[in-house]
Short mmCIF file of C-alpha atoms in Angstrom, two decimals:
data_model
loop_
_atom_site.label_atom_id
_atom_site.label_comp_id
_atom_site.label_asym_id
_atom_site.label_seq_id
_atom_site.Cartn_x
_atom_site.Cartn_y
_atom_site.Cartn_z
CA MET A 1 46.04 31.17 104.71
CA ALA A 2 49.34 30.73 106.54
CA ILE A 3 50.92 33.93 107.84
CA ASN A 4 54.39 34.62 106.45
CA ILE A 5 57.07 34.62 109.14
CA GLN A 6 59.33 37.65 108.93
CA ALA A 7 62.68 38.56 110.47
CA ILE A 8 62.66 39.94 114.00
CA ARG A 9 62.43 43.72 114.13
CA GLY A 10 65.89 45.24 114.10
CA MET A 11 67.53 42.08 112.73
CA HIS A 12 68.19 42.06 109.00
CA ASP A 13 69.05 39.59 106.26
CA LEU A 14 72.17 40.31 104.21
CA LEU A 15 71.13 39.50 100.65
CA PRO A 16 73.40 38.42 97.77
CA ASP A 17 73.24 41.80 96.01
CA ARG A 18 74.83 43.50 99.06
CA ILE A 19 77.01 40.77 100.51
CA GLY A 20 79.92 41.54 98.18
CA LEU A 21 80.44 44.91 99.83
CA TRP A 22 80.43 43.28 103.27
CA GLN A 23 82.92 40.67 102.14
CA ARG A 24 85.30 43.27 100.72
CA LEU A 25 85.07 45.33 103.91
CA GLU A 26 85.80 42.27 106.04
CA ASP A 27 88.59 41.00 103.77
CA GLU A 28 90.39 44.36 103.52
CA THR A 29 90.16 44.83 107.30
CA ARG A 30 91.43 41.31 107.95
CA ARG A 31 94.43 41.88 105.69
CA VAL A 32 95.38 45.06 107.55
CA LEU A 33 95.03 43.40 110.96
CA GLU A 34 97.10 40.41 109.91
CA SER A 35 99.79 42.73 108.50
CA TYR A 36 100.13 44.18 112.03
CA GLY A 37 100.49 40.72 113.56
CA TYR A 38 96.97 40.31 115.01
CA SER A 39 95.50 36.80 115.32
CA GLU A 40 91.81 35.97 114.97
CA ILE A 41 89.76 34.58 117.86
CA ARG A 42 86.13 33.41 117.74
CA THR A 43 83.95 33.27 120.84
CA PRO A 44 80.38 32.01 121.43
CA LEU A 45 77.33 34.18 120.79
CA VAL A 46 75.94 33.19 124.21
CA GLU A 47 77.67 33.71 127.55
CA VAL A 48 76.58 33.60 131.19
CA THR A 49 74.85 36.89 132.03
CA ASP A 50 77.17 37.53 134.97
CA LEU A 51 80.10 38.00 132.57
CA PHE A 52 78.53 41.15 131.18
CA LYS A 53 77.25 42.40 134.53
CA ARG A 54 80.73 42.17 136.01
CA SER A 55 82.52 43.69 133.02
CA ILE A 56 80.20 46.24 131.43
CA GLY A 57 78.66 47.36 134.72
CA GLU A 58 75.23 46.70 136.23
CA VAL A 59 74.16 50.36 136.06
CA THR A 60 74.94 50.82 132.37
CA ASP A 61 72.15 51.09 129.80
CA ILE A 62 73.34 47.87 128.16
CA VAL A 63 72.90 45.71 131.27
CA GLU A 64 69.88 47.53 132.66
CA LYS A 65 67.79 47.76 129.49
CA GLU A 66 69.37 46.27 126.37
CA MET A 67 70.60 42.70 126.91
CA TYR A 68 68.81 39.68 125.53
CA SER A 69 68.89 37.46 128.64
CA PHE A 70 67.05 34.23 129.32
CA PRO A 71 67.22 31.20 131.67
CA ASP A 72 68.41 27.90 130.27
CA SER A 73 67.01 24.51 131.29
CA ASN A 74 69.30 24.45 134.35
CA GLY A 75 68.05 27.81 135.54
CA ASP A 76 71.28 29.63 134.69
CA SER A 77 70.91 33.12 133.23
CA LEU A 78 72.43 33.37 129.76
CA SER A 79 72.74 36.38 127.44
CA LEU A 80 73.39 37.01 123.78
CA ARG A 81 76.64 38.93 123.72
CA PRO A 82 76.07 42.73 123.52
CA GLU A 83 79.76 43.41 122.79
CA GLY A 84 82.95 41.45 122.18
CA THR A 85 85.52 42.58 124.75
CA ALA A 86 84.14 40.69 127.76
CA SER A 87 83.97 37.43 125.82
CA CYS A 88 87.49 37.91 124.52
CA VAL A 89 88.84 38.54 128.04
CA ARG A 90 86.96 35.51 129.38
CA ALA A 91 88.44 33.32 126.63
CA ALA A 92 91.96 34.66 127.19
CA ILE A 93 91.76 33.86 130.91
CA GLU A 94 90.11 30.45 130.42
CA HIS A 95 92.62 29.23 127.81
CA GLY A 96 95.80 30.67 129.32
CA LEU A 97 96.47 33.20 126.56
CA LEU A 98 97.85 35.84 128.92
CA ASP A 99 101.27 34.25 129.39
CA GLN A 100 102.68 36.77 126.90
CA PRO A 101 101.49 39.90 125.09
CA ARG A 102 98.66 39.05 122.70
CA ARG A 103 97.19 40.94 119.77
CA LEU A 104 93.78 39.48 118.95
CA TRP A 105 90.89 40.37 116.66
CA TYR A 106 87.37 39.05 116.18
CA ARG A 107 84.29 39.61 114.06
CA GLY A 108 80.63 38.65 114.28
CA PRO A 109 77.14 39.65 115.38
CA MET A 110 76.26 41.39 118.65
CA TYR A 111 72.81 41.88 120.19
CA ARG A 112 71.15 44.75 122.05
CA HIS A 113 67.42 45.28 122.61
CA GLU A 114 67.31 48.90 121.50
CA ARG A 115 64.77 50.92 119.55
CA PRO A 116 65.75 50.16 115.94
CA GLN A 117 66.73 53.13 113.81
CA LYS A 118 69.11 53.79 110.96
CA GLY A 119 72.59 52.73 112.07
CA ARG A 120 71.34 51.16 115.33
CA TYR A 121 69.98 47.63 115.15
CA ARG A 122 69.17 44.79 117.53
CA GLN A 123 71.53 42.47 115.70
CA PHE A 124 74.59 44.32 114.49
CA HIS A 125 78.06 43.27 113.41
CA GLN A 126 81.45 44.32 114.65
CA ILE A 127 85.11 43.76 113.98
CA GLY A 128 87.07 44.26 117.17
CA VAL A 129 90.66 44.28 118.40
CA GLU A 130 91.92 43.42 121.88
CA VAL A 131 95.57 43.68 122.98
CA PHE A 132 96.76 42.19 126.28
CA GLY A 133 99.97 42.65 128.24
CA LEU A 134 101.24 45.99 126.89
CA GLU A 135 101.13 49.07 129.14
CA GLY A 136 102.64 51.97 127.25
CA PRO A 137 100.98 54.64 125.12
CA ASP A 138 102.70 53.17 122.06
CA ILE A 139 100.15 50.34 121.80
CA ASP A 140 97.32 52.87 122.20
CA GLN A 141 98.83 54.68 119.24
CA GLU A 142 99.19 51.47 117.23
CA VAL A 143 95.50 50.59 117.38
CA LEU A 144 94.75 54.05 115.98
CA PHE A 145 97.46 53.74 113.32
CA LEU A 146 95.91 50.51 112.08
CA THR A 147 92.37 51.93 112.09
CA GLN A 148 93.66 54.87 110.05
CA ARG A 149 95.24 52.39 107.65
CA ILE A 150 91.92 50.52 107.37
CA TRP A 151 90.16 53.77 106.42
CA ARG A 152 92.81 54.44 103.77
CA THR A 153 92.59 50.88 102.43
CA LEU A 154 88.82 51.18 102.14
CA GLY A 155 89.10 54.64 100.65
CA LEU A 156 86.96 56.13 103.43
CA GLU A 157 87.28 59.88 103.84
CA GLY A 158 85.99 62.48 106.28
CA LEU A 159 86.30 60.48 109.52
CA ARG A 160 87.48 62.52 112.49
CA LEU A 161 89.16 61.23 115.64
CA GLU A 162 88.23 62.35 119.16
CA VAL A 163 90.32 61.30 122.17
CA ASN A 164 90.25 61.70 125.94
CA SER A 165 91.71 60.21 129.11
CA LEU A 166 89.56 58.84 131.93
CA GLY A 167 92.54 58.47 134.26
CA GLU A 168 92.58 55.80 136.94
CA ALA A 169 89.81 54.71 139.31
CA GLU A 170 90.94 56.89 142.21
CA GLU A 171 91.23 59.93 139.93
CA ARG A 172 87.72 59.34 138.61
CA SER A 173 86.43 58.97 142.17
CA ALA A 174 87.75 62.40 143.12
CA TYR A 175 86.35 63.87 139.91
CA ARG A 176 82.99 62.19 140.49
CA VAL A 177 82.53 64.03 143.79
CA GLU A 178 83.04 67.39 142.09
CA LEU A 179 80.88 66.41 139.10
CA VAL A 180 77.97 65.25 141.28
CA ALA A 181 78.09 68.50 143.26
CA TYR A 182 77.95 70.48 140.01
CA LEU A 183 75.08 68.43 138.55
CA GLU A 184 73.08 68.61 141.75
CA ALA A 185 73.40 72.38 141.63
CA HIS A 186 71.80 72.18 138.14
CA HIS A 187 69.32 69.44 139.05
CA ALA A 188 66.32 71.39 137.77
CA HIS A 189 67.81 71.50 134.27
CA LEU A 190 68.48 67.74 133.99
CA ASP A 191 66.15 65.36 132.16
CA ASP A 192 64.79 62.23 133.83
CA ASP A 193 67.49 59.96 132.37
CA SER A 194 70.29 62.22 133.61
CA ARG A 195 68.73 62.45 137.08
CA ARG A 196 68.70 58.65 137.23
CA ARG A 197 72.32 58.48 136.07
CA LEU A 198 73.29 61.11 138.64
CA LEU A 199 72.55 58.52 141.34
CA THR A 200 74.19 55.56 139.62
CA ASN A 201 76.74 56.56 136.96
CA PRO A 202 77.14 60.36 136.85
CA LEU A 203 79.95 60.34 134.23
CA ARG A 204 77.39 59.06 131.72
CA VAL A 205 75.51 62.35 132.05
CA LEU A 206 78.39 63.92 130.08
CA ASP A 207 77.45 61.63 127.17
CA ALA A 208 73.78 62.68 127.13
CA LYS A 209 72.42 63.30 123.64
CA ASN A 210 69.62 65.65 124.74
CA PRO A 211 70.40 69.02 123.09
CA GLU A 212 68.73 70.84 125.99
CA LEU A 213 71.55 69.67 128.26
CA ARG A 214 74.40 71.03 126.15
CA GLU A 215 74.83 74.20 128.18
CA VAL A 216 74.84 72.30 131.49
CA ILE A 217 77.33 69.74 130.19
CA ALA A 218 79.57 72.43 128.70
CA GLY A 219 79.96 74.03 132.11
CA ALA A 220 80.74 70.78 133.97
CA PRO A 221 84.16 70.18 135.56
CA VAL A 222 86.75 68.58 133.27
CA LEU A 223 88.16 65.15 134.12
CA LEU A 224 91.51 65.97 132.49
CA ASP A 225 92.08 68.51 135.27
CA HIS A 226 91.96 65.69 137.83
CA LEU A 227 94.54 63.37 136.26
CA GLY A 228 97.50 62.32 138.33
CA GLU A 229 101.06 62.65 137.07
CA ALA A 230 101.31 59.12 135.63
CA SER A 231 97.98 59.38 133.78
CA ARG A 232 98.88 62.82 132.47
CA ARG A 233 102.26 61.63 131.15
CA HIS A 234 100.60 58.63 129.48
CA PHE A 235 98.03 60.83 127.73
CA GLU A 236 100.58 63.43 126.66
CA ALA A 237 102.86 60.73 125.21
CA PHE A 238 99.87 59.18 123.43
CA CYS A 239 98.90 62.50 121.85
CA ALA A 240 102.52 63.25 120.91
CA GLY A 241 102.69 59.95 119.00
CA LEU A 242 99.57 60.86 117.03
CA ASP A 243 101.14 64.24 116.23
CA ASP A 244 104.36 62.59 115.04
CA ALA A 245 102.37 60.23 112.79
CA GLY A 246 100.39 63.09 111.29
CA ILE A 247 97.02 61.79 112.49
CA PRO A 248 94.70 64.73 113.21
CA TYR A 249 92.57 64.46 116.36
CA GLN A 250 90.53 66.53 118.77
CA ILE A 251 90.66 66.22 122.55
CA ASN A 252 87.06 65.90 123.73
CA PRO A 253 86.93 66.18 127.55
CA ARG A 254 83.29 64.98 127.52
CA LEU A 255 84.13 61.67 125.82
CA VAL A 256 83.52 58.99 128.48
CA ARG A 257 82.29 55.89 126.53
CA GLY A 258 79.31 53.84 127.71
CA LEU A 259 81.06 50.94 129.46
CA ASP A 260 82.41 50.92 133.01
CA TYR A 261 85.65 49.07 132.34
CA TYR A 262 87.55 51.85 130.53
CA ASN A 263 90.48 53.74 132.06
CA ARG A 264 93.03 56.20 130.68
CA THR A 265 92.88 56.42 126.87
CA VAL A 266 89.46 56.43 125.16
CA PHE A 267 88.71 57.38 121.55
CA GLU A 268 86.04 57.49 118.86
CA TRP A 269 86.16 57.75 115.06
CA ILE A 270 83.15 59.81 113.99
CA THR A 271 81.44 60.75 110.73
CA ASP A 272 78.94 63.52 110.06
CA ASP A 273 77.34 61.55 107.21
CA LEU A 274 75.19 59.11 109.20
CA GLY A 275 73.08 61.44 111.30
CA ALA A 276 72.85 60.69 115.02
CA GLN A 277 74.65 57.33 114.70
CA GLY A 278 77.96 58.88 113.72
CA THR A 279 80.43 56.79 115.74
CA VAL A 280 81.85 54.08 113.45
CA CYS A 281 84.72 52.88 115.65
CA ALA A 282 85.41 53.34 119.36
CA GLY A 283 87.47 51.93 122.17
CA GLY A 284 90.19 52.56 124.68
CA ARG A 285 92.24 51.12 127.50
CA TYR A 286 90.78 48.77 130.14
CA ASP A 287 93.67 47.76 132.38
CA GLY A 288 91.51 46.51 135.27
CA LEU A 289 89.09 44.22 133.45
CA VAL A 290 91.18 41.04 133.31
CA ALA A 291 91.68 41.06 137.09
CA GLN A 292 88.02 41.98 137.57
CA LEU A 293 87.03 38.81 135.71
CA GLY A 294 89.38 36.58 137.69
CA GLY A 295 92.68 36.78 135.82
CA ARG A 296 95.96 38.25 136.95
CA PRO A 297 96.33 42.04 136.53
CA THR A 298 96.93 42.62 132.82
CA ALA A 299 97.15 45.82 130.81
CA ALA A 300 94.71 45.87 127.87
CA VAL A 301 93.44 48.11 125.09
CA GLY A 302 91.03 47.58 122.21
CA PHE A 303 88.28 48.86 119.98
CA ALA A 304 85.27 47.76 117.94
CA MET A 305 84.04 49.07 114.59
CA GLY A 306 80.42 48.88 113.48
CA LEU A 307 80.16 47.15 110.11
CA GLU A 308 76.62 48.33 109.30
CA ARG A 309 77.74 51.94 109.64
CA LEU A 310 80.89 51.43 107.61
CA VAL A 311 78.90 49.69 104.87
CA ALA A 312 76.48 52.63 104.87
CA LEU A 313 79.41 55.01 104.30
CA LEU A 314 80.69 52.85 101.45
CA GLU A 315 77.24 52.75 99.89
CA ASN A 316 76.82 56.52 100.32
CA GLY A 317 79.87 57.14 98.17
CA LYS A 318 82.13 58.12 101.07
CA ALA A 319 84.79 55.72 99.82
CA ASN A 320 87.39 56.56 97.24
CA GLY A 321 88.90 53.67 95.35
CA LEU A 322 87.39 50.62 97.06
CA PRO A 323 87.93 47.83 94.54
CA SER A 324 84.90 46.32 92.83
CA PRO A 325 84.25 42.60 93.24
CA PRO A 326 86.01 40.61 90.52
CA PRO A 327 83.71 39.52 87.68
CA LEU A 328 83.30 35.95 86.54
CA ASP A 329 85.97 34.90 84.10
CA ALA A 330 83.65 32.66 82.13
CA TYR A 331 80.15 31.20 81.94
CA LEU A 332 79.88 27.71 80.45
CA VAL A 333 76.90 27.28 78.09
CA ALA A 334 75.99 23.69 77.21
CA VAL A 335 73.44 22.81 74.50
CA GLY A 336 72.16 19.30 73.96
CA ALA A 337 71.80 16.36 76.31
CA ALA A 338 75.30 14.99 75.82
CA ALA A 339 76.94 18.41 76.21
CA GLN A 340 74.89 19.19 79.33
CA ALA A 341 75.95 15.89 80.84
CA ALA A 342 79.63 16.56 80.08
CA ALA A 343 79.71 20.25 81.09
CA PRO A 344 80.02 19.88 84.91
CA GLY A 345 82.98 17.51 84.60
CA LEU A 346 84.67 19.77 82.06
CA ALA A 347 84.18 22.74 84.39
CA GLU A 348 85.90 20.81 87.19
CA LEU A 349 88.87 20.07 84.93
CA LEU A 350 89.21 23.78 84.14
CA ARG A 351 89.03 24.65 87.87
CA ASP A 352 91.72 22.05 88.59
CA ALA A 353 93.96 23.54 85.92
CA ILE A 354 93.36 27.16 87.04
CA PRO A 355 92.61 27.04 90.81
CA ASP A 356 91.48 30.67 91.12
CA LEU A 357 89.35 30.60 87.96
CA ARG A 358 85.96 32.27 88.44
CA LEU A 359 83.78 29.97 86.32
CA GLN A 360 80.04 29.40 86.47
CA CYS A 361 78.58 26.36 84.75
CA HIS A 362 75.01 26.67 83.50
CA CYS A 363 72.55 24.30 85.15
CA GLY A 364 68.88 23.66 84.53
CA GLY A 365 68.84 23.25 80.76
CA GLY A 366 67.25 25.72 78.38
CA SER A 367 67.77 26.88 74.84
CA PHE A 368 71.02 28.29 73.51
CA LYS A 369 69.47 31.77 73.40
CA SER A 370 68.22 31.68 76.99
CA GLN A 371 71.54 30.34 78.28
CA PHE A 372 73.44 33.05 76.42
CA LYS A 373 71.23 35.72 78.02
CA LYS A 374 72.05 34.32 81.45
CA ALA A 375 75.74 34.26 80.57
CA ASP A 376 75.57 37.95 79.64
CA ARG A 377 73.65 38.87 82.82
CA SER A 378 76.20 37.01 84.95
CA GLY A 379 78.81 39.68 84.18
CA ALA A 380 81.29 37.09 82.89
CA ARG A 381 83.99 38.20 80.46
CA PHE A 382 83.60 35.17 78.20
CA ALA A 383 80.98 32.61 77.31
CA LEU A 384 82.32 29.09 76.81
CA VAL A 385 80.11 27.22 74.35
CA LEU A 386 79.84 23.44 74.44
CA GLY A 387 77.50 21.76 71.96
CA GLU A 388 77.30 18.36 70.36
CA GLU A 389 79.81 19.30 67.63
CA GLU A 390 82.31 20.86 70.09
CA LEU A 391 82.01 17.78 72.28
CA LYS A 392 82.86 15.48 69.37
CA ARG A 393 85.86 17.58 68.30
CA GLY A 394 87.22 18.11 71.83
CA ILE A 395 86.97 21.89 71.63
CA LEU A 396 85.00 24.77 73.16
CA GLY A 397 83.77 27.96 71.59
CA VAL A 398 84.96 31.14 73.31
CA LYS A 399 82.81 34.25 72.84
CA PRO A 400 83.77 37.64 74.40
CA LEU A 401 80.79 39.10 76.27
CA ARG A 402 82.34 42.50 76.99
CA GLY A 403 83.34 44.57 73.99
CA ASP A 404 83.89 43.40 70.45
CA GLY A 405 85.33 40.08 69.40
CA GLU A 406 84.49 37.05 67.33
CA GLN A 407 83.87 33.60 68.71
CA ARG A 408 86.81 31.24 68.27
CA ASP A 409 87.23 27.51 68.78
CA LEU A 410 89.97 26.32 71.17
CA SER A 411 91.12 22.93 72.32
CA HIS A 412 90.99 22.29 76.04
CA GLU A 413 94.73 22.92 76.37
CA GLU A 414 94.49 26.11 74.31
CA LEU A 415 91.53 27.25 76.42
CA GLU A 416 93.52 26.86 79.65
CA SER A 417 96.34 29.01 78.24
CA PHE A 418 93.82 31.54 76.92
CA LEU A 419 92.04 31.92 80.28
CA LEU A 420 95.34 32.18 82.18
CA ALA A 421 96.52 34.94 79.86
CA ALA A 422 93.17 36.73 80.08
CA ARG A 423 93.35 36.73 83.90
CA GLN A 424 96.84 38.20 83.82
CA ASP A 425 95.70 40.93 81.44
CA GLY A 426 92.89 41.89 83.83
CA PRO A 427 89.27 42.79 83.03
#
């Protein structure tokens, strides 16, 4: 007996009974982004591995342990993209998009070879935003304003915002010396992962999830105390803008993010309703990355939101007022050989007359009773009935499937007017 082939562990199919929620999430988010003047960009799933090593950092968990990398037939090392920012920067440089400020957004799957668990998968989906060529704290504020508007549009409640500043490279270097001295003094209390990071990327120790390290981390020096005047002014102006807009936030001095390219502003939107995987949107400023990847120095800021986690919140009832998918307007039932032959063409005429009509035409034959059951299960508001007699007379029967109402016979012209009026009246 042949063995059934199943999906790769940590990579999931999105089935029809759930895809509507994904589509509404994506559509509502797209509408908000477009209303702010952001343009969509689509980049390949596969890039040269060096792109991610140079941008994310070779001593990050992503590059060291999580990337799906493989040699191609030419011997070049390629990788499935683990995040979207590096690809977006590469595309902007390659295609000359940095001649003026750009507001871009993207969506699609990302890949990381992690231990699968709820909210953390090997193939996961993100919608991300990248802005190039704007230096001030006002654009940092804008990306948070629009994420707040996305939450409101989706009806999501209970998300909290944490912010921090990582300063500039020289400020982090001075802080790193003090942090390493502190951590070395507490070396006996560190776990193996933190001891490894102490030698390669000590700021990541502050992001350790081991509860036994909380006391050590709580006593560590604070990066905000090492900011220079320009970085401090930028962060204070950023926070003041959030205050003026009425967006509540918490300054978290331990928030460092997991990628090497960040500087100055970093932030996370967090929920307490998804267990350990509570970050649903995160990002910050990365002013040095464009130059690092070969472009001219360009200010930049962005974020990515995890769609699986947002869908989980929507499914858990953490949304208030997210619209339901629109039902079918009508289901066309055809009984008899001649009617079944004519039904598809008639359905096309109705779609031509009413371009946004949601009409499903029955296919596959079957009795009148079985077709009517399928019409009812489809969720359509009306069944359109076409039989031999209706075909001869040039009419269709219209039967309400939701609530009371008698079947009536309408000419094709009358049916078009009826369906248009029914759409305007709503469900």
